Coordinates of N, CA and C in Angstrom, one line a residue:
X1 N 2.4 7.8 -15.1 CA 2.8 7.6 -14.0 C 3.9 7.1 -13.6
X2 N 4.6 7.9 -12.7 CA 6.2 7.7 -12.5 C 6.8 7.1 -11.2
X3 N 5.6 7.0 -10.4 CA 5.8 6.0 -9.2 C 4.4 5.7 -8.6
X4 N 4.3 4.9 -7.4 CA 3.6 4.3 -6.8 C 4.0 4.4 -5.2
X5 N 3.5 4.7 -3.9 CA 3.7 4.4 -2.6 C 2.6 4.6 -1.8
X6 N 2.9 3.9 -0.7 CA 1.5 3.7 0.2 C 2.2 4.3 1.5
X7 N 1.5 5.0 2.0 CA 1.6 5.9 3.0 C 0.8 4.8 4.5
X8 N 1.5 3.9 5.1 CA 0.9 3.1 5.9 C 0.1 4.2 7.0
X9 N 0.7 5.2 7.3 CA 0.2 6.0 8.7 C -1.3 6.7 8.2
X10 N -1.4 7.0 6.9 CA -2.8 7.7 6.2 C -3.7 6.3 5.6
X11 N -3.0 5.4 5.3 CA -3.5 4.6 4.2 C -3.9 4.6 3.2
X12 N -3.2 5.8 2.6 CA -3.5 6.3 1.1 C -2.1 5.7 0.0
X13 N -2.5 5.8 -1.1 CA -2.0 5.1 -2.2 C -1.3 6.8 -3.0
X14 N -0.3 7.0 -3.2 CA 0.5 8.3 -3.5 C 0.6 7.5 -5.3
X15 N -0.1 8.0 -6.3 CA 0.3 8.2 -7.6 C 1.1 9.1 -7.9
X16 N 2.3 9.2 -8.6 CA 2.8 10.1 -9.0 C 3.3 10.2 -10.6
X17 N 3.1 11.6 -10.9 CA 3.4 11.8 -12.2 C 4.2 12.9 -12.3
X18 N 4.2 13.3 -13.5 CA 5.5 14.3 -13.6 C 5.2 16.1 -12.9
X19 N 3.7 16.3 -13.4 CA 3.1 17.5 -12.7 C 2.6 17.3 -11.5
X20 N 2.2 16.7 -11.2 CA 1.7 16.4 -9.7 C 1.6 15.0 -9.3
X21 N 0.5 14.7 -8.2 CA -0.1 13.4 -7.6 C -1.4 13.4 -7.2
X22 N -1.6 12.0 -7.2 CA -3.4 11.8 -6.6 C -3.1 10.9 -5.4
X23 N -3.7 11.2 -4.6 CA -3.6 10.7 -3.4 C -4.8 9.9 -2.8
X24 N -5.3 8.1 -3.0 CA -6.1 7.6 -3.1 C -6.2 7.1 -1.5
X25 N -7.6 7.4 -0.8 CA -7.7 6.9 0.4 C -8.4 5.7 0.3
X26 N -7.3 4.6 0.7 CA -7.8 2.9 0.6 C -8.8 2.6 1.2
X27 N -9.3 3.3 2.2 CA -10.5 2.9 2.9 C -12.0 3.3 2.4
X28 N -11.9 4.6 1.9 CA -13.3 4.9 1.3 C -13.3 5.4 -0.5
X29 N -12.2 5.1 -0.9 CA -11.7 5.5 -2.2 C -11.8 6.9 -2.6
X30 N -11.7 7.8 -1.8 CA -11.8 9.1 -2.1 C -10.6 9.9 -2.4
X31 N -10.3 10.9 -3.0 CA -9.0 10.9 -3.8 C -8.8 12.7 -3.8
X32 N -7.4 12.9 -3.8 CA -7.2 14.4 -3.9 C -6.1 14.4 -4.6
X33 N -6.2 15.5 -5.6 CA -5.0 15.8 -6.6 C -3.9 17.0 -5.8
X34 N -2.9 16.9 -6.4 CA -2.0 18.0 -5.9 C -1.0 18.6 -6.8
X35 N -0.6 19.5 -7.0 CA -0.1 19.8 -8.1 C 1.6 20.5 -8.0
X36 N 2.8 19.9 -8.8 CA 3.8 20.4 -7.9 C 4.2 21.8 -8.9
X37 N 5.2 22.3 -7.8 CA 5.5 23.7 -8.2 C 6.3 23.9 -9.4
X38 N 6.7 22.5 -9.5 CA 8.0 22.4 -10.8 C 7.9 21.0 -11.6
X39 N 8.0 21.0 -12.7 CA 8.1 20.0 -13.8 C 9.1 19.0 -13.2
X40 N 8.4 17.7 -13.0 CA 9.7 16.6 -12.7 C 9.6 15.8 -13.7
X41 N 11.1 15.5 -13.8 CA 11.1 14.4 -14.9 C 11.2 13.2 -14.7
X42 N 11.7 12.5 -13.0 CA 11.5 11.6 -12.3 C 10.9 12.0 -10.9
X43 N 10.2 11.2 -10.1 CA 10.0 11.8 -8.9 C 9.5 10.3 -7.8
X44 N 9.7 10.2 -6.9 CA 9.4 9.0 -6.1 C 9.0 9.6 -4.8
X45 N 8.0 8.6 -3.9 CA 7.9 9.3 -2.7 C 8.8 8.6 -1.8
X46 N 9.2 9.5 -0.8 CA 10.1 9.0 0.5 C 9.6 9.6 1.7
X47 N 9.8 8.7 2.8 CA 9.4 8.9 4.2 C 10.6 9.1 4.7
X48 N 10.8 10.5 5.2 CA 12.1 11.2 5.6 C 11.6 11.4 7.3
X49 N 13.0 11.9 7.8 CA 12.6 12.3 9.4 C 11.7 13.8 9.6
X50 N 11.3 14.3 8.3 CA 10.6 15.3 8.5 C 9.3 15.2 7.6
X51 N 8.9 13.9 7.8 CA 7.8 13.6 7.3 C 7.2 12.6 5.6
X52 N 6.4 12.4 5.3 CA 6.4 12.1 3.8 C 6.5 13.1 3.0
X53 N 7.5 12.7 2.0 CA 7.9 13.9 1.0 C 8.2 13.0 -0.5
X54 N 8.3 14.1 -1.5 CA 8.2 13.5 -2.8 C 9.9 14.2 -3.4
X55 N 10.6 13.4 -3.6 CA 11.6 13.7 -4.1 C 12.0 13.3 -5.5
X56 N 12.5 14.2 -6.3 CA 12.6 13.8 -7.8 C 14.0 14.9 -8.5
X57 N 13.5 14.8 -10.0 CA 14.8 15.0 -10.7 C 14.0 16.3 -11.8
X58 N 14.6 17.3 -11.6 CA 13.8 18.6 -12.2 C 15.3 19.0 -13.4
X59 N 14.9 20.1 -13.9 CA 16.0 20.7 -14.7 C 17.2 20.9 -14.4
X60 N 18.7 21.3 -15.0 CA 19.9 21.5 -14.8 C 20.4 21.0 -13.5
X61 N 19.8 19.5 -13.4 CA 20.1 18.7 -12.0 C 19.9 19.4 -10.7
X62 N 18.5 19.9 -10.5 CA 18.1 20.3 -9.3 C 17.4 19.2 -8.9
X63 N 17.5 19.1 -7.6 CA 16.6 17.7 -6.9 C 15.6 18.6 -6.1
X64 N 14.5 18.5 -6.3 CA 13.2 19.2 -5.2 C 12.9 18.3 -4.4
X65 N 12.6 18.9 -3.2 CA 12.1 17.8 -2.4 C 10.8 18.4 -1.8
X66 N 9.7 18.0 -2.2 CA 8.3 18.6 -2.1 C 7.5 18.1 -1.1
X67 N 6.8 18.9 -0.5 CA 5.7 18.6 0.3 C 4.6 17.9 -0.5
X68 N 3.4 17.2 0.4 CA 2.5 16.5 0.1 C 1.3 17.6 -0.8
X69 N 1.4 18.8 -0.2 CA 0.6 19.8 -1.0 C 1.1 20.4 -2.4
X70 N 2.0 20.0 -2.6 CA 2.7 20.1 -4.0 C 3.9 21.5 -3.8
X71 N 3.7 21.8 -2.6 CA 4.7 23.1 -2.4 C 6.2 22.3 -1.8
X72 N 7.1 23.3 -2.4 CA 8.7 22.9 -2.5 C 9.0 23.2 -1.1
X73 N 9.6 22.3 -0.6 CA 10.6 22.2 0.7 C 12.0 23.1 0.5
X74 N 12.5 22.1 -0.3 CA 13.8 22.9 -0.7 C 14.3 21.8 -1.7
X75 N 15.4 22.5 -2.3 CA 16.1 21.7 -3.5 C 17.7 21.4 -3.0
X76 N 18.1 20.3 -3.5 CA 19.3 20.1 -3.6 C 19.9 20.0 -4.8
X77 N 21.6 20.1 -4.9 CA 22.2 20.2 -6.4 C 22.9 18.8 -6.4
X78 N 22.9 17.9 -7.5 CA 23.5 17.1 -7.7 C 24.5 17.1 -9.1
X79 N 25.7 16.5 -8.6 CA 26.6 16.5 -9.8 C 26.4 15.4 -11.2
X80 N 25.0 14.6 -10.9 CA 24.9 13.8 -12.3 C 23.4 14.2 -12.4
X81 N 22.9 14.2 -13.8 CA 21.9 14.3 -14.3 C 20.9 12.7 -13.9
X82 N 20.7 12.6 -12.6 CA 20.3 11.2 -12.3 C 19.2 11.1 -11.3
X83 N 18.6 10.2 -11.0 CA 17.5 10.2 -9.8 C 18.0 10.1 -8.7
X84 N 17.7 10.9 -7.8 CA 18.3 10.2 -6.3 C 17.7 9.2 -5.9
X85 N 18.2 8.2 -5.2 CA 17.5 7.3 -4.4 C 17.3 7.3 -3.1
X86 N 16.6 6.6 -2.8 CA 16.2 7.4 -0.9 C 15.9 5.9 0.0
X87 N 16.4 5.7 1.0 CA 16.0 4.6 1.9 C 16.8 4.8 3.3
X88 N 16.8 4.3 4.2 CA 16.9 4.0 5.3 C 18.8 3.3 5.5
X89 N 19.7 4.3 5.6 CA 21.1 3.8 5.5 C 21.7 4.2 6.6
X90 N 21.1 5.0 7.6 CA 22.0 5.5 8.6 C 20.9 5.5 9.8
X91 N 21.5 5.3 11.1 CA 20.4 4.8 12.3 C 19.8 6.0 12.7
X92 N 18.9 6.7 12.0 CA 17.9 7.7 12.4 C 16.6 7.7 11.5
X93 N 15.8 8.1 12.4 CA 14.6 8.3 12.0 C 14.0 8.4 10.4
X94 N 13.2 8.0 9.7 CA 13.2 7.7 8.2 C 13.9 7.7 7.2
X95 N 14.2 7.8 5.9 CA 15.0 7.6 5.1 C 16.0 8.6 4.9
X96 N 17.2 8.4 4.2 CA 18.1 9.4 3.8 C 17.8 9.5 2.3
X97 N 18.4 10.6 1.8 CA 18.5 10.9 0.4 C 19.8 10.6 -0.5
X98 N 20.2 10.0 -1.4 CA 21.2 9.8 -1.9 C 21.5 10.4 -3.3
X99 N 22.2 11.3 -3.7 CA 22.6 11.6 -4.4 C 23.8 11.2 -5.5
X100 N 23.8 10.6 -6.4 CA 24.9 10.0 -7.1 C 26.1 11.0 -7.4
X101 N 27.4 10.6 -7.5 CA 28.2 11.3 -8.1 C 29.2 10.4 -9.0
X102 N 30.4 10.7 -9.4 CA 30.9 9.8 -10.0 C 31.0 8.7 -9.4
X103 N 31.9 8.8 -8.3 CA 32.7 7.9 -7.3 C 32.0 7.3 -6.2
X104 N 30.9 7.8 -6.1 CA 30.3 7.5 -4.7 C 28.6 8.2 -4.9
X105 N 28.1 8.6 -3.5 CA 27.1 9.1 -3.1 C 27.2 10.3 -2.2
X106 N 26.5 11.6 -2.2 CA 26.5 12.3 -1.2 C 25.0 12.0 -0.2
X107 N 24.9 11.6 1.3 CA 23.9 11.1 1.7 C 23.3 12.3 2.3
X108 N 22.3 12.8 2.5 CA 21.4 13.9 3.1 C 20.3 13.1 3.6
X109 N 20.2 14.2 4.9 CA 19.0 13.9 5.7 C 17.8 14.0 5.2
X110 N 16.7 13.9 5.6 CA 15.4 14.2 5.3 C 15.0 16.1 5.2
X111 N 16.1 16.5 6.4 CA 15.9 18.0 6.5 C 16.7 18.7 5.3
X112 N 17.3 18.1 4.3 CA 18.7 18.6 3.7 C 19.6 18.7 4.3
X113 N 20.5 18.2 5.3 CA 21.5 18.4 6.0 C 22.4 17.4 5.2
X114 N 23.6 17.7 4.7 CA 24.5 16.5 4.0 C 25.1 16.1 5.6
X115 N 25.0 14.7 5.4 CA 25.6 13.5 6.4 C 27.0 13.0 6.2
X116 N 27.0 12.8 5.1 CA 28.1 11.9 4.4 C 28.4 11.8 2.9
X117 N 29.9 12.2 2.7 CA 29.9 11.0 1.1 C 30.5 9.8 1.3
X118 N 29.9 8.8 0.8 CA 30.2 7.4 0.9 C 30.7 7.0 -0.5
X119 N 31.9 6.8 -0.5 CA 32.8 6.3 -1.9 C 32.3 5.1 -1.9
X120 N 31.8 4.9 -3.7 CA 32.0 3.7 -3.9 C 32.9 3.3 -5.3
X121 N 32.4 3.3 -6.4 CA 33.2 2.7 -7.5 C 33.2 4.0 -8.5
X122 N 34.5 3.9 -8.9 CA 34.5 5.0 -10.1 C 33.8 4.5 -11.3
X123 N 32.8 5.3 -12.3 CA 31.9 5.2 -13.0 C 31.3 4.3 -12.9
X124 N 30.7 4.7 -11.8 CA 29.5 3.6 -11.1 C 28.2 4.1 -12.0
X125 N 27.3 3.2 -12.7 CA 26.2 3.2 -13.6 C 24.8 2.9 -12.6
X126 N 25.4 2.2 -11.8 CA 23.8 1.7 -10.7 C 23.7 2.0 -9.6
X127 N 22.9 2.2 -8.9 CA 22.8 2.4 -7.4 C 21.8 1.6 -7.2
X128 N 22.0 1.2 -5.7 CA 20.6 0.8 -5.1 C 20.8 0.5 -3.7
X129 N 20.1 -0.2 -3.4 CA 20.3 -0.8 -1.4 C 20.0 -2.2 -1.3
X130 N 20.7 -2.7 -0.4 CA 20.3 -4.1 -0.3 C 20.6 -4.3 1.2
X131 N 20.0 -5.5 2.0 CA 20.4 -5.9 3.2 C 21.6 -6.8 3.4
X132 N 22.7 -6.3 3.5 CA 23.8 -7.4 3.6 C 24.1 -7.9 4.3
X133 N 23.8 -7.3 6.3 CA 23.9 -8.0 7.4 C 22.6 -8.0 8.3
X134 N 23.0 -8.0 9.6 CA 21.8 -8.3 10.6 C 21.5 -6.8 11.3
X135 N 21.9 -5.8 10.7 CA 21.7 -4.5 11.3 C 20.3 -4.0 10.8
X136 N 19.8 -2.9 11.3 CA 18.5 -2.3 10.9 C 18.6 -1.5 9.5
X137 N 19.7 -1.1 9.4 CA 20.0 0.0 8.1 C 20.3 -1.0 7.0
X138 N 20.1 -0.2 5.6 CA 20.6 -0.7 4.3 C 21.6 -0.4 4.2
X139 N 22.4 -1.1 3.2 CA 23.9 -0.9 2.7 C 23.5 -0.9 1.2
X140 N 24.6 0.3 0.8 CA 24.7 1.1 -0.3 C 25.1 0.2 -1.5
X141 N 24.6 0.0 -2.7 CA 25.1 -1.1 -3.6 C 25.4 0.1 -4.7
X142 N 27.2 -0.5 -5.4 CA 26.9 0.3 -6.3 C 27.6 -0.8 -7.6
X143 N 27.2 -0.3 -8.3 CA 27.5 -1.5 -9.7 C 28.4 -0.7 -11.2
X144 N 29.3 -1.2 -11.7 CA 29.7 -0.5 -13.0 C 29.9 -1.6 -13.9
X145 N 29.5 -1.6 -15.2 CA 29.7 -2.8 -16.3 C 31.4 -2.8 -16.6
X146 N 31.8 -3.7 -16.5 CA 33.2 -3.8 -17.2 C 33.4 -4.9 -18.1
X147 N 33.1 -4.4 -19.6 CA 33.4 -5.1 -21.1 C 32.5 -6.4 -20.6
X148 N 30.9 -6.4 -20.5 CA 30.3 -7.0 -20.1 C 30.4 -8.0 -18.9
X149 N 31.0 -7.7 -18.2 CA 31.0 -8.2 -16.8 C 30.5 -6.8 -15.8
X150 N 30.0 -7.6 -14.8 CA 29.4 -6.7 -13.7 C 30.5 -6.6 -12.2
X151 N 31.0 -5.4 -11.9 CA 31.4 -5.3 -11.2 C 30.6 -4.7 -9.6
X152 N 30.5 -5.4 -8.5 CA 29.6 -4.7 -7.5 C 30.2 -4.4 -6.4
X153 N 30.0 -3.3 -5.6 CA 30.8 -3.1 -4.2 C 29.2 -2.8 -3.6
X154 N 29.4 -3.6 -2.5 CA 28.4 -2.9 -1.0 C 29.0 -2.3 0.2
X155 N 28.2 -1.1 0.4 CA 29.2 -0.5 1.5 C 28.4 0.3 2.8
X156 N 28.7 0.4 3.6 CA 27.9 0.7 4.6 C 28.3 2.3 5.1
X157 N 27.1 2.9 5.6 CA 27.2 4.0 5.8 C 28.2 4.7 6.5
X158 N 29.0 4.1 7.2 CA 30.1 4.6 7.6 C 31.5 4.4 6.6
X159 N 31.2 4.0 5.7 CA 32.3 3.8 4.1 C 32.9 2.1 4.2
X160 N 32.8 1.5 4.9 CA 33.1 0.3 5.0 C 32.4 -0.4 4.3
X161 N 33.4 -1.5 3.6 CA 33.1 -2.5 2.6 C 32.3 -3.6 3.3
X162 N 31.0 -4.0 2.7 CA 30.6 -5.3 3.3 C 30.4 -6.4 2.4
X163 N 30.5 -6.2 1.2 CA 30.7 -7.2 0.0 C 31.2 -6.6 -1.2
X164 N 31.9 -7.5 -1.6 CA 32.3 -7.0 -3.1 C 32.6 -7.8 -4.3
X165 N 32.1 -8.3 -5.3 CA 32.2 -9.3 -5.8 C 32.1 -9.2 -7.3
X166 N 32.2 -9.7 -8.7 CA 32.2 -9.4 -9.8 C 31.5 -11.1 -10.7
X167 N 30.9 -10.5 -11.6 CA 29.9 -11.4 -12.2 C 30.6 -11.6 -13.9
X168 N 31.1 -12.5 -14.2 CA 31.5 -12.5 -15.6 C 30.7 -11.8 -16.8
X169 N 29.2 -12.0 -16.8 CA 28.4 -11.2 -17.3 C 27.2 -10.6 -16.6
X170 N 26.9 -9.7 -17.1 CA 25.9 -8.6 -16.4 C 26.1 -7.5 -16.8
X171 N 25.1 -6.7 -17.1 CA 24.8 -5.4 -17.6 C 24.1 -4.5 -16.9
X172 N 23.3 -4.7 -16.0 CA 22.7 -3.8 -15.4 C 22.1 -4.1 -13.8
X173 N 22.0 -2.9 -13.0 CA 21.0 -3.7 -11.5 C 19.9 -2.4 -11.8
X174 N 18.8 -3.4 -10.8 CA 17.7 -2.1 -10.9 C 18.1 -1.2 -9.9
X175 N 17.7 -0.1 -9.9 CA 17.7 1.1 -8.6 C 16.6 1.1 -7.7
X176 N 15.7 -0.1 -8.3 CA 14.2 0.0 -6.8 C 14.9 -1.4 -6.2
X177 N 14.9 -0.9 -5.0 CA 15.0 -2.4 -4.1 C 13.7 -3.4 -4.0
X178 N 14.0 -4.5 -4.2 CA 12.9 -5.3 -4.5 C 12.1 -6.1 -3.0
X179 N 11.2 -6.6 -3.5 CA 10.4 -6.9 -2.0 C 11.3 -7.9 -1.3
X180 N 11.7 -7.7 -0.4 CA 12.8 -8.9 0.2 C 14.0 -8.2 0.2
X181 N 14.6 -7.2 0.9 CA 15.4 -6.1 0.7 C 16.8 -6.9 0.7
X182 N 17.2 -8.2 1.0 CA 18.4 -9.1 0.9 C 18.8 -9.4 -0.4
X183 N 17.8 -8.9 -1.6 CA 18.2 -9.3 -2.9 C 18.6 -8.1 -4.0
X184 N 18.8 -8.3 -5.1 CA 19.1 -7.3 -6.0 C 18.8 -7.8 -7.2
X185 N 17.9 -7.2 -8.2 CA 17.8 -7.7 -9.7 C 19.0 -7.1 -10.6
X186 N 19.1 -8.1 -11.3 CA 20.3 -7.6 -12.7 C 20.0 -8.1 -13.8
X187 N 20.7 -7.7 -14.9 CA 20.3 -7.9 -16.1 C 21.5 -8.9 -16.8
X188 N 21.5 -10.1 -16.8 CA 22.6 -10.7 -17.6 C 21.9 -11.5 -18.7
X189 N 22.9 -12.2 -19.8 CA 22.4 -13.0 -20.7 C 21.3 -14.0 -20.7
X190 N 21.4 -14.4 -19.1 CA 20.3 -15.2 -18.8 C 18.9 -14.4 -19.0
X191 N 18.8 -13.2 -18.6 CA 17.2 -12.7 -18.6 C 17.8 -11.9 -17.3
X192 N 16.4 -12.0 -16.5 CA 16.4 -10.8 -15.3 C 16.8 -12.1 -14.1
X193 N 18.0 -12.0 -13.2 CA 18.6 -12.2 -12.4 C 18.7 -12.0 -11.1
X194 N 18.4 -12.5 -10.0 CA 18.1 -12.2 -8.6 C 19.2 -12.5 -7.8
X195 N 20.2 -11.4 -7.3 CA 21.5 -11.9 -6.7 C 21.2 -11.7 -5.3
X196 N 21.8 -12.7 -4.3 CA 22.5 -12.1 -2.9 C 23.2 -11.1 -2.9
X197 N 23.2 -10.8 -1.9 CA 24.0 -9.5 -1.3 C 25.7 -9.9 -2.1
X198 N 26.0 -11.2 -1.6 CA 27.3 -11.2 -1.8 C 27.7 -11.8 -3.5
X199 N 26.6 -12.0 -4.0 CA 26.5 -11.8 -5.5 C 26.1 -13.5 -6.0
X200 N 25.7 -14.4 -4.9 CA 25.1 -15.9 -5.8 C 23.8 -15.5 -6.1
X201 N 23.8 -16.3 -7.5 CA 22.5 -16.2 -8.2 C 21.2 -16.8 -7.5
X202 N 20.3 -16.4 -7.3 CA 19.0 -17.0 -6.8 C 17.9 -17.6 -7.8
X203 N 17.4 -16.7 -8.4 CA 16.9 -16.7 -9.7 C 17.1 -16.2 -11.0
X204 N 16.5 -16.8 -12.0 CA 16.9 -16.2 -13.2 C 15.4 -16.3 -14.2
X205 N 15.0 -15.2 -14.4 CA 13.8 -15.5 -15.7 C 14.2 -15.0 -17.0
X206 N 14.0 -15.8 -18.2 CA 14.4 -15.3 -19.0 C 13.7 -14.0 -19.6
X207 N 14.5 -13.3 -20.6 CA 14.2 -11.8 -20.7 C 14.8 -11.6 -22.2
X208 N 14.5 -12.5 -23.0 CA 15.0 -12.7 -24.4 C 14.5 -11.0 -25.3
X209 N 15.7 -10.6 -25.7 CA 15.8 -9.3 -26.7 C 16.0 -7.9 -25.8
X210 N 15.8 -8.3 -23.8 CA 15.8 -7.0 -23.4 C 17.4 -6.6 -22.9
X211 N 17.6 -5.2 -23.3 CA 19.2 -5.1 -23.3 C 19.4 -3.9 -21.8
X212 N 18.4 -3.7 -21.8 CA 18.3 -2.4 -20.7 C 17.3 -2.5 -19.5
X213 N 18.1 -2.3 -18.4 CA 17.7 -2.4 -16.9 C 17.6 -1.1 -16.0
X214 N 16.5 -0.9 -15.7 CA 16.8 0.3 -14.7 C 15.7 0.2 -13.4
X215 N 14.3 0.0 -13.8 CA 13.0 0.2 -12.9 C 12.6 -1.2 -12.8
X216 N 13.2 -2.2 -12.2 CA 12.5 -3.4 -11.9 C 12.3 -3.8 -10.4
X217 N 11.0 -4.0 -9.8 CA 10.9 -4.4 -8.5 C 9.6 -5.9 -8.4

């Protein structure tokens, strides 16, 4: 299983694997399976302006956007062989799809239209979202490790910087926004650490021997 998602419109649980998905009706337990038209190395559900889709990472940096019947809606092309992330960063219906680049992200609408290139940090290793202010949209988070330290920049969709901070220790940020989108999950010598968008440590949970963090929710 690559990902799980819940569609409140249909009350279905989306269970996504590399070859397809299983949609489970939470009201009566009935199930239906769909087959993807191409193999996915990673995939996640996303609610876009054109409806619920599955966005993933296939071969040769292809980023397919699939309909819920498994058919391909479109294919975007990334610069890096990394899973795109999807979140509501612009004042529009549904979520946008973000493709990582060396020093930023390309932001696409759910219909595949490129909206903006948002510059972050050069040699960014981790990308995610956080709610850093009082508006309805999420901000884009860029993190790069610097000799055992963690450098973070939080950027609005228009390119303005909402927050920028550095921790003397830290190696990774989770790509999955946690419940309560005003927090960030990171990995430090203390273990799994939750940060506020401005960098203040809120919680720490020991994780002895863990040296890598990508998907923690």
